[in-house]
Coordinates of C-alpha atoms in Angstrom, one line a residue:
M2 CA 18.3 -45.2 -92.9
T3 CA 18.5 -43.8 -89.3
G4 CA 20.3 -45.5 -86.5
L5 CA 19.8 -45.5 -82.7
Y6 CA 22.9 -46.0 -80.5
V7 CA 22.8 -46.4 -76.8
H8 CA 26.1 -46.1 -74.9
V9 CA 26.3 -48.4 -71.8
P10 CA 29.2 -46.9 -69.9
F11 CA 29.9 -49.7 -67.4
C12 CA 32.8 -52.2 -67.2
V13 CA 33.9 -54.6 -64.5
E14 CA 37.5 -53.6 -65.2
K15 CA 39.0 -51.2 -67.7
C16 CA 41.4 -52.8 -70.2
A17 CA 44.9 -51.4 -70.4
Y18 CA 44.5 -50.2 -73.9
C19 CA 41.0 -48.7 -73.7
D20 CA 40.3 -44.9 -73.9
F21 CA 36.5 -45.2 -74.4
Y22 CA 34.4 -43.7 -71.6
S23 CA 33.4 -46.2 -69.0
V24 CA 33.1 -46.5 -65.2
P25 CA 32.9 -49.4 -62.7
S26 CA 29.5 -51.0 -62.6
R27 CA 27.2 -50.8 -59.5
L28 CA 23.7 -52.1 -59.4
G29 CA 22.3 -48.7 -58.2
N30 CA 24.0 -46.9 -61.0
I31 CA 22.7 -49.3 -63.6
E32 CA 19.1 -48.8 -62.6
S33 CA 19.5 -45.1 -62.5
Y34 CA 21.2 -45.2 -65.8
V35 CA 18.3 -46.9 -67.5
D36 CA 16.0 -44.3 -66.0
A37 CA 18.2 -41.6 -67.3
V38 CA 18.3 -43.0 -70.9
L39 CA 14.5 -43.3 -71.0
A40 CA 14.2 -39.7 -69.7
E41 CA 16.7 -38.5 -72.4
C42 CA 14.4 -40.1 -75.1
G43 CA 11.8 -37.4 -74.3
A44 CA 14.0 -34.7 -75.7
Y45 CA 13.7 -36.1 -79.3
G46 CA 10.1 -36.9 -79.9
H47 CA 8.8 -40.1 -81.5
L48 CA 11.6 -40.7 -84.0
S49 CA 11.7 -43.8 -86.2
F50 CA 14.9 -46.0 -86.5
H51 CA 16.0 -48.8 -88.8
T52 CA 19.0 -50.0 -86.7
L53 CA 19.7 -50.3 -83.0
Y54 CA 23.1 -50.7 -81.4
L55 CA 24.0 -51.1 -77.7
G56 CA 27.7 -50.4 -77.3
G57 CA 30.0 -49.7 -74.4
G58 CA 31.5 -50.2 -72.1
T59 CA 30.0 -53.6 -71.6
P60 CA 26.2 -53.8 -72.3
S61 CA 26.0 -57.4 -71.1
I62 CA 26.7 -56.0 -67.6
L63 CA 23.1 -54.7 -67.6
G64 CA 21.7 -58.1 -66.8
A65 CA 18.4 -59.5 -68.1
H66 CA 16.0 -57.3 -66.1
S67 CA 17.6 -54.0 -66.9
L68 CA 18.0 -54.9 -70.5
K69 CA 14.3 -55.7 -70.9
R70 CA 13.3 -52.5 -69.1
L71 CA 15.6 -50.5 -71.3
I72 CA 14.3 -52.0 -74.5
E73 CA 10.6 -51.8 -73.5
G74 CA 11.2 -48.1 -72.7
L75 CA 12.9 -47.4 -76.0
R76 CA 10.0 -49.1 -77.8
R77 CA 7.5 -46.8 -76.0
A78 CA 9.6 -43.7 -76.8
F79 CA 10.4 -44.4 -80.4
D80 CA 9.1 -46.2 -83.5
L81 CA 11.2 -49.4 -83.7
S82 CA 8.7 -51.3 -85.8
R83 CA 11.0 -51.1 -88.8
L84 CA 14.2 -52.3 -87.2
E85 CA 16.2 -54.3 -89.7
E86 CA 19.1 -55.0 -87.3
A87 CA 19.5 -54.8 -83.5
T88 CA 23.0 -55.4 -82.2
F89 CA 24.4 -55.5 -78.7
E90 CA 28.0 -55.9 -77.5
A91 CA 28.9 -58.5 -74.9
N92 CA 32.1 -59.6 -73.2
P93 CA 32.5 -63.3 -72.6
E94 CA 32.6 -63.2 -68.8
S95 CA 29.2 -61.5 -68.6
A96 CA 27.4 -63.1 -71.6
T97 CA 25.2 -65.3 -69.4
E98 CA 22.5 -67.6 -70.7
D99 CA 19.8 -65.4 -69.0
F100 CA 21.1 -62.2 -70.5
L101 CA 21.5 -63.7 -74.0
A102 CA 18.0 -65.2 -73.9
A103 CA 16.5 -61.9 -72.7
A104 CA 18.3 -60.1 -75.6
L105 CA 16.8 -62.5 -78.1
L106 CA 13.3 -62.1 -76.7
S107 CA 13.8 -58.3 -76.7
G108 CA 14.3 -58.4 -80.5
F109 CA 18.0 -58.4 -80.8
N110 CA 19.2 -60.4 -83.9
R111 CA 22.9 -59.7 -83.8
I112 CA 25.6 -60.0 -81.1
S113 CA 29.1 -58.6 -81.1
I114 CA 31.5 -60.4 -78.7
G115 CA 34.7 -58.8 -77.5
V116 CA 37.0 -61.7 -77.9
Q117 CA 40.2 -59.8 -78.8
S118 CA 42.3 -63.0 -78.8
L119 CA 42.1 -66.7 -78.2
S120 CA 45.6 -66.7 -76.5
D121 CA 45.3 -66.5 -72.7
D122 CA 48.8 -64.8 -72.5
E123 CA 47.8 -62.1 -74.9
L124 CA 44.5 -61.5 -73.0
K125 CA 46.3 -61.2 -69.7
A126 CA 48.9 -58.8 -71.2
V127 CA 46.3 -56.1 -71.8
G128 CA 44.1 -56.7 -68.8
R129 CA 41.2 -58.7 -70.3
I130 CA 39.4 -60.5 -67.5
H131 CA 38.1 -63.4 -69.6
N132 CA 40.1 -66.3 -71.1
A133 CA 40.0 -68.1 -74.4
E134 CA 37.8 -70.9 -73.1
Q135 CA 35.2 -68.4 -71.9
A136 CA 35.3 -66.6 -75.3
V137 CA 34.6 -69.8 -77.2
A138 CA 31.9 -70.8 -74.7
A139 CA 30.2 -67.4 -75.2
I140 CA 30.1 -67.8 -79.0
E141 CA 28.8 -71.4 -78.7
L142 CA 26.1 -70.3 -76.2
A143 CA 25.0 -67.4 -78.4
K144 CA 24.5 -69.7 -81.3
S145 CA 22.8 -72.4 -79.3
I146 CA 20.3 -69.8 -78.0
G147 CA 19.4 -68.7 -81.5
F148 CA 21.7 -65.9 -82.6
R149 CA 22.6 -66.6 -86.3
N150 CA 24.5 -63.3 -86.8
V151 CA 27.5 -63.5 -84.5
S152 CA 30.3 -60.9 -84.8
V153 CA 33.6 -60.9 -82.9
D154 CA 36.3 -58.3 -82.2
L155 CA 40.0 -59.2 -82.6
I156 CA 43.2 -57.1 -82.0
A157 CA 46.3 -57.3 -84.1
G158 CA 49.6 -56.2 -82.4
L159 CA 48.9 -57.5 -78.9
P160 CA 52.0 -57.9 -76.6
G161 CA 53.8 -61.1 -77.6
Q162 CA 51.5 -61.8 -80.5
T163 CA 52.9 -63.8 -83.5
W164 CA 51.3 -64.8 -86.8
D165 CA 50.9 -68.3 -85.4
S166 CA 48.8 -67.1 -82.4
L167 CA 46.7 -64.7 -84.5
H168 CA 46.2 -67.4 -87.2
N169 CA 45.1 -69.9 -84.6
S170 CA 42.6 -67.4 -83.2
I171 CA 41.1 -66.6 -86.6
D172 CA 41.0 -70.3 -87.6
R173 CA 39.2 -71.3 -84.4
L174 CA 36.7 -68.4 -84.8
I175 CA 35.9 -69.3 -88.4
S176 CA 35.3 -72.9 -87.3
L177 CA 32.8 -71.7 -84.7
G178 CA 30.7 -70.2 -87.6
I179 CA 31.0 -66.5 -86.9
A180 CA 29.5 -64.2 -89.6
H181 CA 31.5 -61.1 -89.0
L182 CA 34.9 -60.1 -87.7
S183 CA 36.3 -56.7 -86.8
L184 CA 40.1 -56.6 -86.7
Y185 CA 41.6 -53.6 -85.1
C186 CA 45.3 -52.7 -84.8
L187 CA 46.4 -52.0 -81.2
S188 CA 47.1 -48.4 -80.6
L189 CA 48.7 -46.8 -77.6
E190 CA 46.1 -44.2 -76.6
K191 CA 47.3 -41.3 -74.5
G192 CA 46.6 -41.7 -70.8
T193 CA 46.0 -45.5 -70.9
P194 CA 48.1 -47.8 -68.7
L195 CA 49.4 -49.5 -71.9
A196 CA 50.7 -46.2 -73.3
Q197 CA 52.2 -45.2 -69.9
N198 CA 54.0 -48.4 -69.5
P199 CA 54.3 -50.2 -72.9
P200 CA 55.6 -53.8 -72.7
A201 CA 58.9 -54.7 -74.3
N202 CA 57.3 -57.4 -76.5
L203 CA 54.9 -55.2 -78.4
P204 CA 55.1 -55.9 -82.1
S205 CA 56.6 -53.0 -84.1
D206 CA 54.5 -51.0 -86.5
D207 CA 55.9 -53.0 -89.4
E208 CA 55.2 -56.3 -87.6
Q209 CA 51.7 -55.1 -86.8
A210 CA 51.1 -54.3 -90.4
E211 CA 52.3 -57.7 -91.5
L212 CA 49.9 -59.3 -88.9
F213 CA 47.0 -57.4 -90.3
E214 CA 47.8 -58.2 -94.0
S215 CA 48.3 -61.9 -93.2
A216 CA 45.0 -61.9 -91.4
R217 CA 43.3 -60.1 -94.2
S218 CA 44.6 -62.7 -96.7
L219 CA 43.4 -65.6 -94.5
L220 CA 39.9 -64.1 -94.0
I221 CA 39.4 -63.3 -97.7
G222 CA 40.7 -66.8 -98.6
S223 CA 38.1 -68.2 -96.2
G224 CA 35.2 -66.4 -98.0
F225 CA 35.0 -63.2 -95.9
I226 CA 34.5 -59.9 -97.7
H227 CA 36.9 -57.1 -96.6
Y228 CA 34.1 -54.5 -96.8
E229 CA 35.5 -51.8 -94.6
I230 CA 39.0 -50.9 -93.4
S231 CA 38.7 -52.9 -90.1
N232 CA 35.7 -55.1 -90.9
F233 CA 35.2 -58.5 -92.6
A234 CA 31.9 -60.2 -93.2
A235 CA 30.3 -63.3 -94.8
A236 CA 28.2 -62.3 -97.8
G237 CA 25.1 -60.3 -96.6
R238 CA 26.3 -60.1 -93.0
E239 CA 27.8 -56.6 -93.0
C240 CA 26.9 -54.5 -90.0
L241 CA 23.9 -52.3 -91.2
H242 CA 24.2 -49.9 -88.3
N243 CA 27.9 -49.1 -89.1
L244 CA 27.2 -49.0 -92.8
N245 CA 24.8 -46.2 -92.0
Y246 CA 27.6 -44.3 -90.3
W247 CA 30.0 -44.8 -93.2
R248 CA 27.4 -43.8 -95.8
G249 CA 26.9 -40.4 -94.0
G250 CA 23.5 -41.3 -92.6
E251 CA 21.8 -39.9 -89.5
Y252 CA 21.9 -41.4 -86.0
L253 CA 20.9 -40.6 -82.5
G254 CA 23.2 -41.4 -79.6
L255 CA 21.8 -41.8 -76.0
G256 CA 23.9 -42.0 -72.8
P257 CA 27.0 -40.3 -71.6
A258 CA 29.7 -39.7 -74.3
A259 CA 27.2 -40.8 -77.0
A260 CA 27.5 -38.9 -80.3
S261 CA 24.7 -38.0 -82.7
H262 CA 24.3 -36.8 -86.3
L263 CA 20.7 -35.6 -86.6
G264 CA 18.9 -32.8 -88.5
G265 CA 22.1 -31.7 -90.2
K266 CA 23.9 -31.2 -86.8
R267 CA 26.6 -33.1 -85.0
F268 CA 26.5 -33.1 -81.2
K269 CA 27.8 -35.2 -78.3
N270 CA 26.8 -35.9 -74.8
R271 CA 29.3 -35.0 -72.0
A272 CA 31.4 -38.0 -70.9
D273 CA 30.2 -37.7 -67.3
L274 CA 27.9 -40.3 -65.8
K275 CA 27.1 -38.2 -62.7
S276 CA 26.0 -35.2 -64.7
Y277 CA 24.0 -37.4 -67.0
L278 CA 22.1 -39.1 -64.1
E279 CA 21.3 -35.7 -62.7
N280 CA 20.1 -34.1 -66.0
P281 CA 20.0 -36.6 -68.9
A282 CA 18.8 -33.9 -71.4
G283 CA 21.3 -31.3 -70.2
V284 CA 24.7 -32.7 -71.2
V285 CA 24.7 -32.0 -74.9
E286 CA 27.9 -30.3 -76.0
E287 CA 30.2 -30.0 -79.1
I288 CA 27.3 -28.9 -81.4
E289 CA 28.5 -28.5 -84.9
E290 CA 26.7 -27.7 -88.1
L291 CA 28.6 -28.5 -91.3
N292 CA 28.0 -26.4 -94.5
A293 CA 27.2 -28.1 -97.7
E294 CA 30.8 -28.4 -98.9
E295 CA 32.0 -29.7 -95.6
K296 CA 29.2 -32.2 -95.3
A297 CA 30.0 -33.6 -98.8
A298 CA 33.7 -33.9 -98.0
E299 CA 33.0 -35.8 -94.8
E300 CA 30.6 -38.2 -96.4
A301 CA 33.2 -38.9 -99.2
M302 CA 35.8 -39.6 -96.6
L303 CA 33.5 -42.0 -94.8
R304 CA 32.3 -43.8 -97.9
L305 CA 35.9 -44.4 -99.0
R306 CA 36.3 -46.6 -95.9
L307 CA 34.0 -49.0 -97.7
L308 CA 36.6 -50.8 -99.8
E309 CA 34.2 -52.6 -102.1
E310 CA 31.4 -50.0 -102.3
G311 CA 33.6 -46.9 -102.6
L312 CA 32.2 -43.5 -103.8
D313 CA 29.9 -43.6 -106.8
I314 CA 30.5 -40.2 -108.3
D315 CA 27.2 -39.8 -110.2
E316 CA 25.1 -40.7 -107.2
F317 CA 27.2 -38.4 -105.0
T318 CA 26.8 -35.5 -107.4
R319 CA 23.1 -35.9 -107.4
R320 CA 23.0 -35.9 -103.6
H321 CA 25.2 -32.9 -103.0
G322 CA 25.3 -30.8 -106.2
Q323 CA 28.2 -30.1 -108.6
E324 CA 29.1 -26.8 -107.0
N325 CA 29.4 -28.3 -103.5
I326 CA 31.8 -31.0 -104.6
R327 CA 33.9 -29.1 -107.1
R328 CA 37.0 -28.7 -104.9
L329 CA 36.5 -32.2 -103.4
L330 CA 36.6 -33.7 -106.9
A331 CA 39.9 -32.0 -107.5
R332 CA 41.3 -33.5 -104.4
L333 CA 40.0 -37.0 -105.3
D334 CA 41.5 -36.7 -108.8
R335 CA 44.8 -35.7 -107.4
L336 CA 44.9 -38.7 -105.0
S337 CA 43.9 -40.9 -107.9
R338 CA 46.8 -39.6 -110.1
E339 CA 49.2 -40.3 -107.1
G340 CA 47.9 -43.9 -106.8
S341 CA 46.3 -43.5 -103.4
L342 CA 42.8 -44.0 -104.8
L343 CA 41.5 -46.1 -107.6
F344 CA 39.1 -44.6 -110.2
D345 CA 37.3 -46.6 -112.8
G346 CA 35.4 -43.8 -114.4
A347 CA 32.4 -44.4 -112.1
K348 CA 33.6 -44.7 -108.6
Y349 CA 36.6 -43.9 -106.4
R350 CA 37.9 -46.6 -104.1
L351 CA 40.8 -46.8 -101.6
E352 CA 43.7 -48.8 -102.9
P353 CA 43.6 -52.0 -100.9
S354 CA 47.3 -52.2 -100.4
L355 CA 47.2 -48.8 -98.6
V356 CA 44.6 -49.8 -96.0
M357 CA 47.2 -49.7 -93.2
T358 CA 48.2 -46.2 -94.1
S359 CA 44.8 -44.8 -95.0
N360 CA 44.5 -42.2 -92.3
P361 CA 46.6 -39.5 -94.1
I362 CA 44.9 -40.3 -97.4
L363 CA 41.4 -39.8 -95.8
A364 CA 42.5 -36.6 -94.1
R365 CA 43.5 -35.2 -97.5
V366 CA 40.0 -36.0 -98.8
L367 CA 38.5 -33.7 -96.2
R368 CA 40.6 -30.6 -97.0
D369 CA 43.4 -29.3 -99.2

């Protein structure tokens, strides 16, 4: 499977916690950006993709006209005839009926809505410009227009958040018929307003972990599968585009700050809209080619994020060769003996109770 990602780097206003690359939206920039993305396509030939993902930023800022122009251009540049999933991200305040209808007509079959919370106080505390009523309305509108695969993002650990407020958000979202929920823990990223001036009512690390674990139990009890560290889905509604990432698949990223893994190489576009608009094919940087052992270790680390699927050792050996995974297997065995990984004789899986402290474990998968 191969995925196509397009980074839409525009936001109305940057949230206090966000360190993703984005810039204020202006109509002229949006039109020039679409031109630039379609020009960048020419550097890669007529590739074929199985998934498409418009992320951001705020893709719903594009508006119906620019979205249709972008997708029509992508279909001319690439073979999208075998798309199994096409996702776009939207924020509630810009998820208009015109835009959602244009997305459906353009072939999108999945929408990911940045809800973050259904508490107005929590939303205001981190600079979100929508309110809970708008978030609910966006979900209802998407479903009424014809989207059957609706995903939402939520954050655990927002300023002033309690289990009651997070519980209420999740209950309401489930009642709205969502198919997928991504639950992220709030982190104070260097250089963001929230990190520079953290509010006094931020939940502690322990409280944040308790919020996540309680949410996990509620979602599993409601029939959702905890299929990846931060992701829950109704059966059969896992995000195929992201599954391709976690399975070590290839993908092409277009737009400023977009990352790619193609032809055995990893590379990334410079996070600079001005440079990108001037020369869309000339901003590639951070080119890296992993050797066979490094590639296997990275894929193992990513696959262990898949809590149910895990790492099938026979399949993995066939893919990479015994010699290329010898040292990796020693590390996995060591982590299994320590209780950080589960091993049933066929596959390794991350111990579910250690999800909140998985980063150091996954780092040890990569290297001794």
